[in-house]
PDB file of C-alpha atoms and ligand atoms in Angstrom:
ATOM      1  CA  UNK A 195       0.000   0.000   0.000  1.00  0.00           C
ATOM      2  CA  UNK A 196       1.397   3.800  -1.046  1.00  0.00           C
ATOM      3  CA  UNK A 197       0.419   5.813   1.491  1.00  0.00           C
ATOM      4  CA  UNK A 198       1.125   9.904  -0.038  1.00  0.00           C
ATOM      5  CA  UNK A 199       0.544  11.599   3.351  1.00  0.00           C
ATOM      6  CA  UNK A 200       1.782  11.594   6.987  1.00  0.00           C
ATOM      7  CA  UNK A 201       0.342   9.520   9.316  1.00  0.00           C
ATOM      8  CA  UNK A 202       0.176  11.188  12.975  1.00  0.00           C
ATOM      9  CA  UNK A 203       0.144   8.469  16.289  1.00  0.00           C
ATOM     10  CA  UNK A 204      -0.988  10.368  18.979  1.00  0.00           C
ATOM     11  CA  UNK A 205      -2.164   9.088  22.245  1.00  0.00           C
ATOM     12  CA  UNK A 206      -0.899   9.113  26.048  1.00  0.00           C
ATOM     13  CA  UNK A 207       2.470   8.785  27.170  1.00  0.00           C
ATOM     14  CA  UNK A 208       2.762   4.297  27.320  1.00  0.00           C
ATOM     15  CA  UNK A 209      -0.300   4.157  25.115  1.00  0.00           C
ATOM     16  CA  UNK A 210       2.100   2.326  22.265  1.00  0.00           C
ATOM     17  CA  UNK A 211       3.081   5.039  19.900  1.00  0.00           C
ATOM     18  CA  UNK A 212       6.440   4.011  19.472  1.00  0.00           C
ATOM     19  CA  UNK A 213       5.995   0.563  19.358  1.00  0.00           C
ATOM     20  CA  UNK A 214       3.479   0.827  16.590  1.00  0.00           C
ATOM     21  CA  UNK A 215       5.468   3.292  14.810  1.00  0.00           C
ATOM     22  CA  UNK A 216       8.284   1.021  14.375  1.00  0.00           C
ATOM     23  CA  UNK A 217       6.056  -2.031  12.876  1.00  0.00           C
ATOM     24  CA  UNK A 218       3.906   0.015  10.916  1.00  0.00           C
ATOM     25  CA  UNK A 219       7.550   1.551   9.232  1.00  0.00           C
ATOM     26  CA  UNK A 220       8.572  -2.064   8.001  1.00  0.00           C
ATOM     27  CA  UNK A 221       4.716  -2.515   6.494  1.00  0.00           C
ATOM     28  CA  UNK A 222       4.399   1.014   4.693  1.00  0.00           C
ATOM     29  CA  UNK A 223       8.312   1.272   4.148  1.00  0.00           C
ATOM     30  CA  UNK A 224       7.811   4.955   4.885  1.00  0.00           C
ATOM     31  CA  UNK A 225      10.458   6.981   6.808  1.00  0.00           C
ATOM     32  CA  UNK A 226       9.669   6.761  10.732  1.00  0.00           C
ATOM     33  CA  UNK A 227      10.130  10.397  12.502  1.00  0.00           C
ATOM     34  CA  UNK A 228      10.216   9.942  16.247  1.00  0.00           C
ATOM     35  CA  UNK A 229       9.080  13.538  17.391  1.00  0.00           C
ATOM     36  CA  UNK A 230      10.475  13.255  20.834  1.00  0.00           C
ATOM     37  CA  UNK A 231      13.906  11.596  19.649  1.00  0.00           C
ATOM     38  CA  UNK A 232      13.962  14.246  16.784  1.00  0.00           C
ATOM     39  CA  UNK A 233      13.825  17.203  19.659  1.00  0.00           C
ATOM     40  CA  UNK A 234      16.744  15.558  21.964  1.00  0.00           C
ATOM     41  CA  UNK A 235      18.660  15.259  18.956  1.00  0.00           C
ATOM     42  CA  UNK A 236      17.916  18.608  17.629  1.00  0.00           C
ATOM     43  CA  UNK A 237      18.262  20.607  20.736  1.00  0.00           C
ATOM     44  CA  UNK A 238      21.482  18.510  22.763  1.00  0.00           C
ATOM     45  CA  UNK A 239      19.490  17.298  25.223  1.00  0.00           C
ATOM     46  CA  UNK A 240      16.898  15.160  27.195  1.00  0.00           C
ATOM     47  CA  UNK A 241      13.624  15.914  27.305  1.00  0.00           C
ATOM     48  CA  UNK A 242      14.107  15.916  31.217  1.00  0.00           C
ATOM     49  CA  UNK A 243      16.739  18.692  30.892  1.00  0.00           C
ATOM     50  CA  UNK A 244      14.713  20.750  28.291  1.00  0.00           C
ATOM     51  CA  UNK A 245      11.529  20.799  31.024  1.00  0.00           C
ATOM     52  CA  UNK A 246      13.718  21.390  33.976  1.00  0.00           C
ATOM     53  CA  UNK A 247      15.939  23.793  32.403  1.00  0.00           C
ATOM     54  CA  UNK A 248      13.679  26.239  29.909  1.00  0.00           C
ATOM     55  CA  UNK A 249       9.819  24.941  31.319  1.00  0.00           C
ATOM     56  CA  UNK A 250       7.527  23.147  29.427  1.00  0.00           C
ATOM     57  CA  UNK A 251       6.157  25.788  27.799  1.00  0.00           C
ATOM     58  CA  UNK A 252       9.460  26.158  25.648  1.00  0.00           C
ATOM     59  CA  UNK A 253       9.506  22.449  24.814  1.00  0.00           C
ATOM     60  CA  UNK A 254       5.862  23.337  23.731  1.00  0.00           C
ATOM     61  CA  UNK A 255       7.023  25.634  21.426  1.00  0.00           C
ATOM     62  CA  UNK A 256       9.610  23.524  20.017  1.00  0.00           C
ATOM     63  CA  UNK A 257       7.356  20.457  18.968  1.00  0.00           C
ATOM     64  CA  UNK A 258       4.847  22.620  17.609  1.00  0.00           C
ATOM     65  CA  UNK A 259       7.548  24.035  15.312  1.00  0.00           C
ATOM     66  CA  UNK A 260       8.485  20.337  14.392  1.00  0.00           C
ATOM     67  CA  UNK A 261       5.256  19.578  13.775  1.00  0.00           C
ATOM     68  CA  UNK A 262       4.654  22.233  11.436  1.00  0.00           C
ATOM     69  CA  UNK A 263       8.325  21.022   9.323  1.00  0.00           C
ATOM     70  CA  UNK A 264       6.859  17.731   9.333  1.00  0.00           C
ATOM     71  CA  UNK A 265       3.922  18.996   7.432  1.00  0.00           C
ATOM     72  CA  UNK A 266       6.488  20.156   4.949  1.00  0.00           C
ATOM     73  CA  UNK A 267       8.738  17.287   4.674  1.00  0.00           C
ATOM     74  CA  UNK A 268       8.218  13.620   3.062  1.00  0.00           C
ATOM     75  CA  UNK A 269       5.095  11.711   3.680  1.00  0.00           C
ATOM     76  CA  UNK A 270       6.522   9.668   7.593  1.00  0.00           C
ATOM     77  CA  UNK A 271       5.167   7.603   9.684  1.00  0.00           C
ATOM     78  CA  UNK A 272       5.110   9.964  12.914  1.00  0.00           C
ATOM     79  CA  UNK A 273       5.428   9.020  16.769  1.00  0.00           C
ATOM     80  CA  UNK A 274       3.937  12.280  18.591  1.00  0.00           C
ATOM     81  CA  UNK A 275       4.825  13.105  22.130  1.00  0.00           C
ATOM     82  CA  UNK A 276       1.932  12.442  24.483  1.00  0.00           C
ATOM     83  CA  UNK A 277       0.922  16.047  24.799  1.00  0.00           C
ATOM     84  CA  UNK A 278       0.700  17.091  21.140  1.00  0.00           C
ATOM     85  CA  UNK A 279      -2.593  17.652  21.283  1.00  0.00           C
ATOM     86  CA  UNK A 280      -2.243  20.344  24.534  1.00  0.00           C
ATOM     87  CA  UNK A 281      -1.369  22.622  21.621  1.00  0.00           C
ATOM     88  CA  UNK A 282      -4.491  23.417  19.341  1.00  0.00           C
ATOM     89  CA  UNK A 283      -2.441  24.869  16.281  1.00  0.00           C
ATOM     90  CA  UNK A 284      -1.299  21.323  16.502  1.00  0.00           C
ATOM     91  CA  UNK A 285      -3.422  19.288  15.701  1.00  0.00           C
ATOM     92  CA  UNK A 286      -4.333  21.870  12.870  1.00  0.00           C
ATOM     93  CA  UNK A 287      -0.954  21.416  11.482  1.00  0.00           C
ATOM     94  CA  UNK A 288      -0.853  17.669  11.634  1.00  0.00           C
ATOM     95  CA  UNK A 289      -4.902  17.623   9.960  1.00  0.00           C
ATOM     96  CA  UNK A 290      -3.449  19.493   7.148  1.00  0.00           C
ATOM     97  CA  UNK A 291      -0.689  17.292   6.267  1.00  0.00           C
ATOM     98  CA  UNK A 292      -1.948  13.782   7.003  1.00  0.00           C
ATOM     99  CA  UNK A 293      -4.384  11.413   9.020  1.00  0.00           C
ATOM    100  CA  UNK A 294      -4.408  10.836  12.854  1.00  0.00           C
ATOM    101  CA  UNK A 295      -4.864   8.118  14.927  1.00  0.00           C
ATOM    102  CA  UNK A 296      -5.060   7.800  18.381  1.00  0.00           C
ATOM    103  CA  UNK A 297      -3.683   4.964  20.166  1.00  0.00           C
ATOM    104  CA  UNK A 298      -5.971   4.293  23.797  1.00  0.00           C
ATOM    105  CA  UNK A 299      -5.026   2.172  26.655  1.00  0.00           C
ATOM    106  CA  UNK A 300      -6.078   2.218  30.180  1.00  0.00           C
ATOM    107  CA  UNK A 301      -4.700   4.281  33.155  1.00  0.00           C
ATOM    108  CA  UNK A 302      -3.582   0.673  34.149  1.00  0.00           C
ATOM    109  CA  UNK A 303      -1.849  -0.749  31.007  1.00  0.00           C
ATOM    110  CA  UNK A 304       0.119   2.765  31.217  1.00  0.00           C
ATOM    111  CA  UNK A 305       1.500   2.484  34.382  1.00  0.00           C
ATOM    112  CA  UNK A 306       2.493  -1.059  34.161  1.00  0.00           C
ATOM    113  CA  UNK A 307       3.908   0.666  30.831  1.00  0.00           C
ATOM    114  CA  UNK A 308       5.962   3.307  32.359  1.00  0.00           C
ATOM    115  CA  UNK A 309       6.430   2.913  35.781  1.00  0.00           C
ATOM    116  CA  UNK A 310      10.633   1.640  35.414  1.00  0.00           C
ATOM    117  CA  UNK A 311      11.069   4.958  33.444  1.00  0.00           C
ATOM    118  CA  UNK A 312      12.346   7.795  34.359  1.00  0.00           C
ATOM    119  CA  UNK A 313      12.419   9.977  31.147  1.00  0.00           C
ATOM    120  CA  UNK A 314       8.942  11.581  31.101  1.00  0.00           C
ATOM    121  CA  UNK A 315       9.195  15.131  33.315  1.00  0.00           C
ATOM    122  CA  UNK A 316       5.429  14.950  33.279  1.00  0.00           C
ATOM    123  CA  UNK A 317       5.101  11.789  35.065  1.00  0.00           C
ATOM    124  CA  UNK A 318       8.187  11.977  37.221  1.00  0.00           C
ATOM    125  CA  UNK A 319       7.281  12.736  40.883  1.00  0.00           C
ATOM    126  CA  UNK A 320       3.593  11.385  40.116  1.00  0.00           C
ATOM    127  CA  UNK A 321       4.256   7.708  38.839  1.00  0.00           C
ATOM    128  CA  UNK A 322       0.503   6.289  39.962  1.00  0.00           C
ATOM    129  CA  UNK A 323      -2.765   5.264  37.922  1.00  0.00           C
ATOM    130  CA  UNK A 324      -4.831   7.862  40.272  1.00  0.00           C
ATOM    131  CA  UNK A 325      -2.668  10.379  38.450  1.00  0.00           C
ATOM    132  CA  UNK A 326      -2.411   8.954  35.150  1.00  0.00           C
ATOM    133  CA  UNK A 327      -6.240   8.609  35.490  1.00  0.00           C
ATOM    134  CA  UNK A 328      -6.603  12.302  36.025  1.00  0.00           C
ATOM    135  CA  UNK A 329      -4.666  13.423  33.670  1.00  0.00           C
ATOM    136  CA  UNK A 330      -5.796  11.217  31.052  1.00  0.00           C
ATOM    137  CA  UNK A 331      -9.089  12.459  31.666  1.00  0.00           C
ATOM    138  CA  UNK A 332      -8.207  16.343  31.409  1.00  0.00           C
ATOM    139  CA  UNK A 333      -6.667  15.493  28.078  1.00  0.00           C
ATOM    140  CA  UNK A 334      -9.306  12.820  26.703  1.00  0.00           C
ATOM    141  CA  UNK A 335     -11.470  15.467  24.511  1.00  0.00           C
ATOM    142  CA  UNK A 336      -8.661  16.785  22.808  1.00  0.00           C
ATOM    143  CA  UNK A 337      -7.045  13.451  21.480  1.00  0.00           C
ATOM    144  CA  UNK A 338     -10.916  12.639  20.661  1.00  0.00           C
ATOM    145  CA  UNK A 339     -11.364  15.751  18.778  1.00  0.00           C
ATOM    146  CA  UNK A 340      -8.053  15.488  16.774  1.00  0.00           C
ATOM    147  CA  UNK A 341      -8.623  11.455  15.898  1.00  0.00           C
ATOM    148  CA  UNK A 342      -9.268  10.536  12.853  1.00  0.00           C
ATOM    149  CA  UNK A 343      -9.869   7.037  14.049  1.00  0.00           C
ATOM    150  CA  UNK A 344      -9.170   5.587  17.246  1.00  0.00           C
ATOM    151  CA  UNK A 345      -7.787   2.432  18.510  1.00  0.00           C
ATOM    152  CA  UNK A 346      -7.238   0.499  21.615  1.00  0.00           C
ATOM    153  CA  UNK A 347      -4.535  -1.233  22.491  1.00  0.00           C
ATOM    154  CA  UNK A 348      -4.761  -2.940  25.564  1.00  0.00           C
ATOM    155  CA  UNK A 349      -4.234  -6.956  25.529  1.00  0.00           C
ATOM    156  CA  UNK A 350      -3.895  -6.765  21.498  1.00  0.00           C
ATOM    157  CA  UNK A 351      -0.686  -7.614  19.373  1.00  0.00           C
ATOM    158  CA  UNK A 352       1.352  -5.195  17.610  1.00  0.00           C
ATOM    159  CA  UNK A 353       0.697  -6.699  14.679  1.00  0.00           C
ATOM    160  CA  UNK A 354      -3.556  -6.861  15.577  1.00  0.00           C
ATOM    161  CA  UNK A 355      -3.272  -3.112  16.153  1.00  0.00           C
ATOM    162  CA  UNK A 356      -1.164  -2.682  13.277  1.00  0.00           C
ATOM    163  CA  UNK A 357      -3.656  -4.567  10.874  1.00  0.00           C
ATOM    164  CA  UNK A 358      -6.266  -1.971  12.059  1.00  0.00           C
ATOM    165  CA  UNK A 359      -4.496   0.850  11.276  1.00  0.00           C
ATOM    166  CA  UNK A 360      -3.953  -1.113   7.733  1.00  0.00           C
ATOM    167  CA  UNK A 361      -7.531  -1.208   7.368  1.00  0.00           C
ATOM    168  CA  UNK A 362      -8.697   2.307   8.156  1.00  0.00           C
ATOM    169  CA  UNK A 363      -6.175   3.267   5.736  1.00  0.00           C
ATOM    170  CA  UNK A 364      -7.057   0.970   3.146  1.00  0.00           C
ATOM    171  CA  UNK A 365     -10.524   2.106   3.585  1.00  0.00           C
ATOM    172  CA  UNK A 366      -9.523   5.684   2.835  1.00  0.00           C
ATOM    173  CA  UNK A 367      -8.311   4.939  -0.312  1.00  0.00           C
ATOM    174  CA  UNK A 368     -11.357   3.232  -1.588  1.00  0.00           C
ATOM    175  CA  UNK A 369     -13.145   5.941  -0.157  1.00  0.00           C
ATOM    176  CA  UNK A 370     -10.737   7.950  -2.307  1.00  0.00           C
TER     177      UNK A 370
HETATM  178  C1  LIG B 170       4.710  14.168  27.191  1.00  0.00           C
HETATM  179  C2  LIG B 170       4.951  12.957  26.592  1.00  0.00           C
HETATM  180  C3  LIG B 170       6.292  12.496  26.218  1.00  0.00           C
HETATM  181  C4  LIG B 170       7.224  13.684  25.952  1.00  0.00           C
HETATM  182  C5  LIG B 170       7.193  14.643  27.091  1.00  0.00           C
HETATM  183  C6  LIG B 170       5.794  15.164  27.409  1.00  0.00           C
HETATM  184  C7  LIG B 170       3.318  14.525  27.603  1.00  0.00           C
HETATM  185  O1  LIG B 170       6.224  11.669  25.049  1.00  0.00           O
HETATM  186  O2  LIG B 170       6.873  14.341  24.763  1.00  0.00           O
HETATM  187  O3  LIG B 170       7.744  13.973  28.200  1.00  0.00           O
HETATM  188  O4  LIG B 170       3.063  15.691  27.951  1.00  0.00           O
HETATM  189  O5  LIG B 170       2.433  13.636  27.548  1.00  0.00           O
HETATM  190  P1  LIG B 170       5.728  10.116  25.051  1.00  0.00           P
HETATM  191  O6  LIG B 170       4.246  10.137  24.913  1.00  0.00           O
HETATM  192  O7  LIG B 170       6.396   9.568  23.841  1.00  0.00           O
HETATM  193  O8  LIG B 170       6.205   9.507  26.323  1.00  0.00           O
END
C-alpha cells in the first residue's frame, strides 16, 4: 500500500506510539520520525533537561515548530509526544498534512507501561494510575477531537493493532 501523506500516532504517554510506529515503518516502508527523539537530537538534550531547564512551555514551542516542518517534509510515519494535542495549532498542522490516529489504553496498562522509566518530566514525581487517570481524563477530549480514528490497544498484538491501522487506511483509499 502507497500511502502519499503523513500519518500522525498520537495518544498518552505508554499508550504504544512508538511501538506501533516502528512495525507500521517495516509494512508502509515509509520513513519513521520519532518527534520526541527528533527534539533531543535537535536541541542537545533530554527531554528531562529541556523541562527542567527552559519549562515546558518552551519544549511546547519547540514540537509545535516540528510539527509544522513535518507537514512540509516527506510523507513519515510519525510518533507524537503524548501532549501534542495540549497545543491546538497542533493538531491543525498535523490535519493538514496527514491522518491521525489515536492509540488508547487504560490508566492501568500505562503504568504497568511506564512505571521503570524515568524519562517523562510529566510523570516523574507522580508515577501512579490515580494520576495517570486524572490526567488522562483532562486530556481525553482533545485526542478525541483530533482522531481521525481511534484504537485500543490494551491486551492486542502489535501486529492486531497494526492490521487496524492497515484497514482504516485501506478504507480511505477506496473511499478515495
Ligand atoms: C509528554 C509525553 C512524552 C514527551 C514529554 C511530554 C506529555 O512523550 O513528549 O515527556 O506531555 O504527555 P511520550 O508520549 O512519547 O512519552
Amino acid at each position: 500500500m502507497k500511502v502519499d501523506y503523513n500519518i500522525f500516532l498520537i495518544g498518552f504517554m505508554g499508550a504504544g506510539k512508538s511501538t506501533i510506529a516502528r512495525v507500521l515503518q517495516r509494512k508502509l516502508e515509509m520513513p519513521l520520525v520519532e518527534m520526541d527523539e527528533r527534539i533531543v537530537e535537535e536541541q542537545g538534550m533530554s527531554i528531562n533537561d529541556i523541562f527542567a531547564q527552559y519549562g515546558e512551555d518552551h519544549f511546547r514551542d519547540v514540537e509545535s515548530q516540528l510539527i509544522l516542518d513535518l507537514g512540509k517534509g516527506e510523507p513519515s510515519i510519525i510518533s507524537c509526544g503524548g501532549g501534542v494535542v495540549v497545543r491546538d495549532r497542533n493538531t491543525a498542522y498535523m490535519k493538514q498534512s496527514g491522518r491521525i490516529v489515536f492509540l488508547t489504553a487504560t490508566p492501568k496498562t500505562v503504568y504497568e507501561r511506564v512505571k521503570n522509566s524515568n524519562d517523562r518530566p510529566i510523570l516523574n514525581n507522580h508515577m501512579n494510575v490515580e494520576y495517570i487517570a486524572e490526567l488522562m481524563e483532562k486530556r481525553r477530549a482533545l485526542y478525541e477531537a483530533a482522531a481521525d480514528v481511534t484504537i485500543a490497544t490494551d491486551d492486542k498484538t502489535r501486529d492486531g493493532i497494526c492490521d487496524e491501522i492497515l484497514a482504516y487506511l485501506q478504507e480511505q483509499k477506496v473511499e478515495g
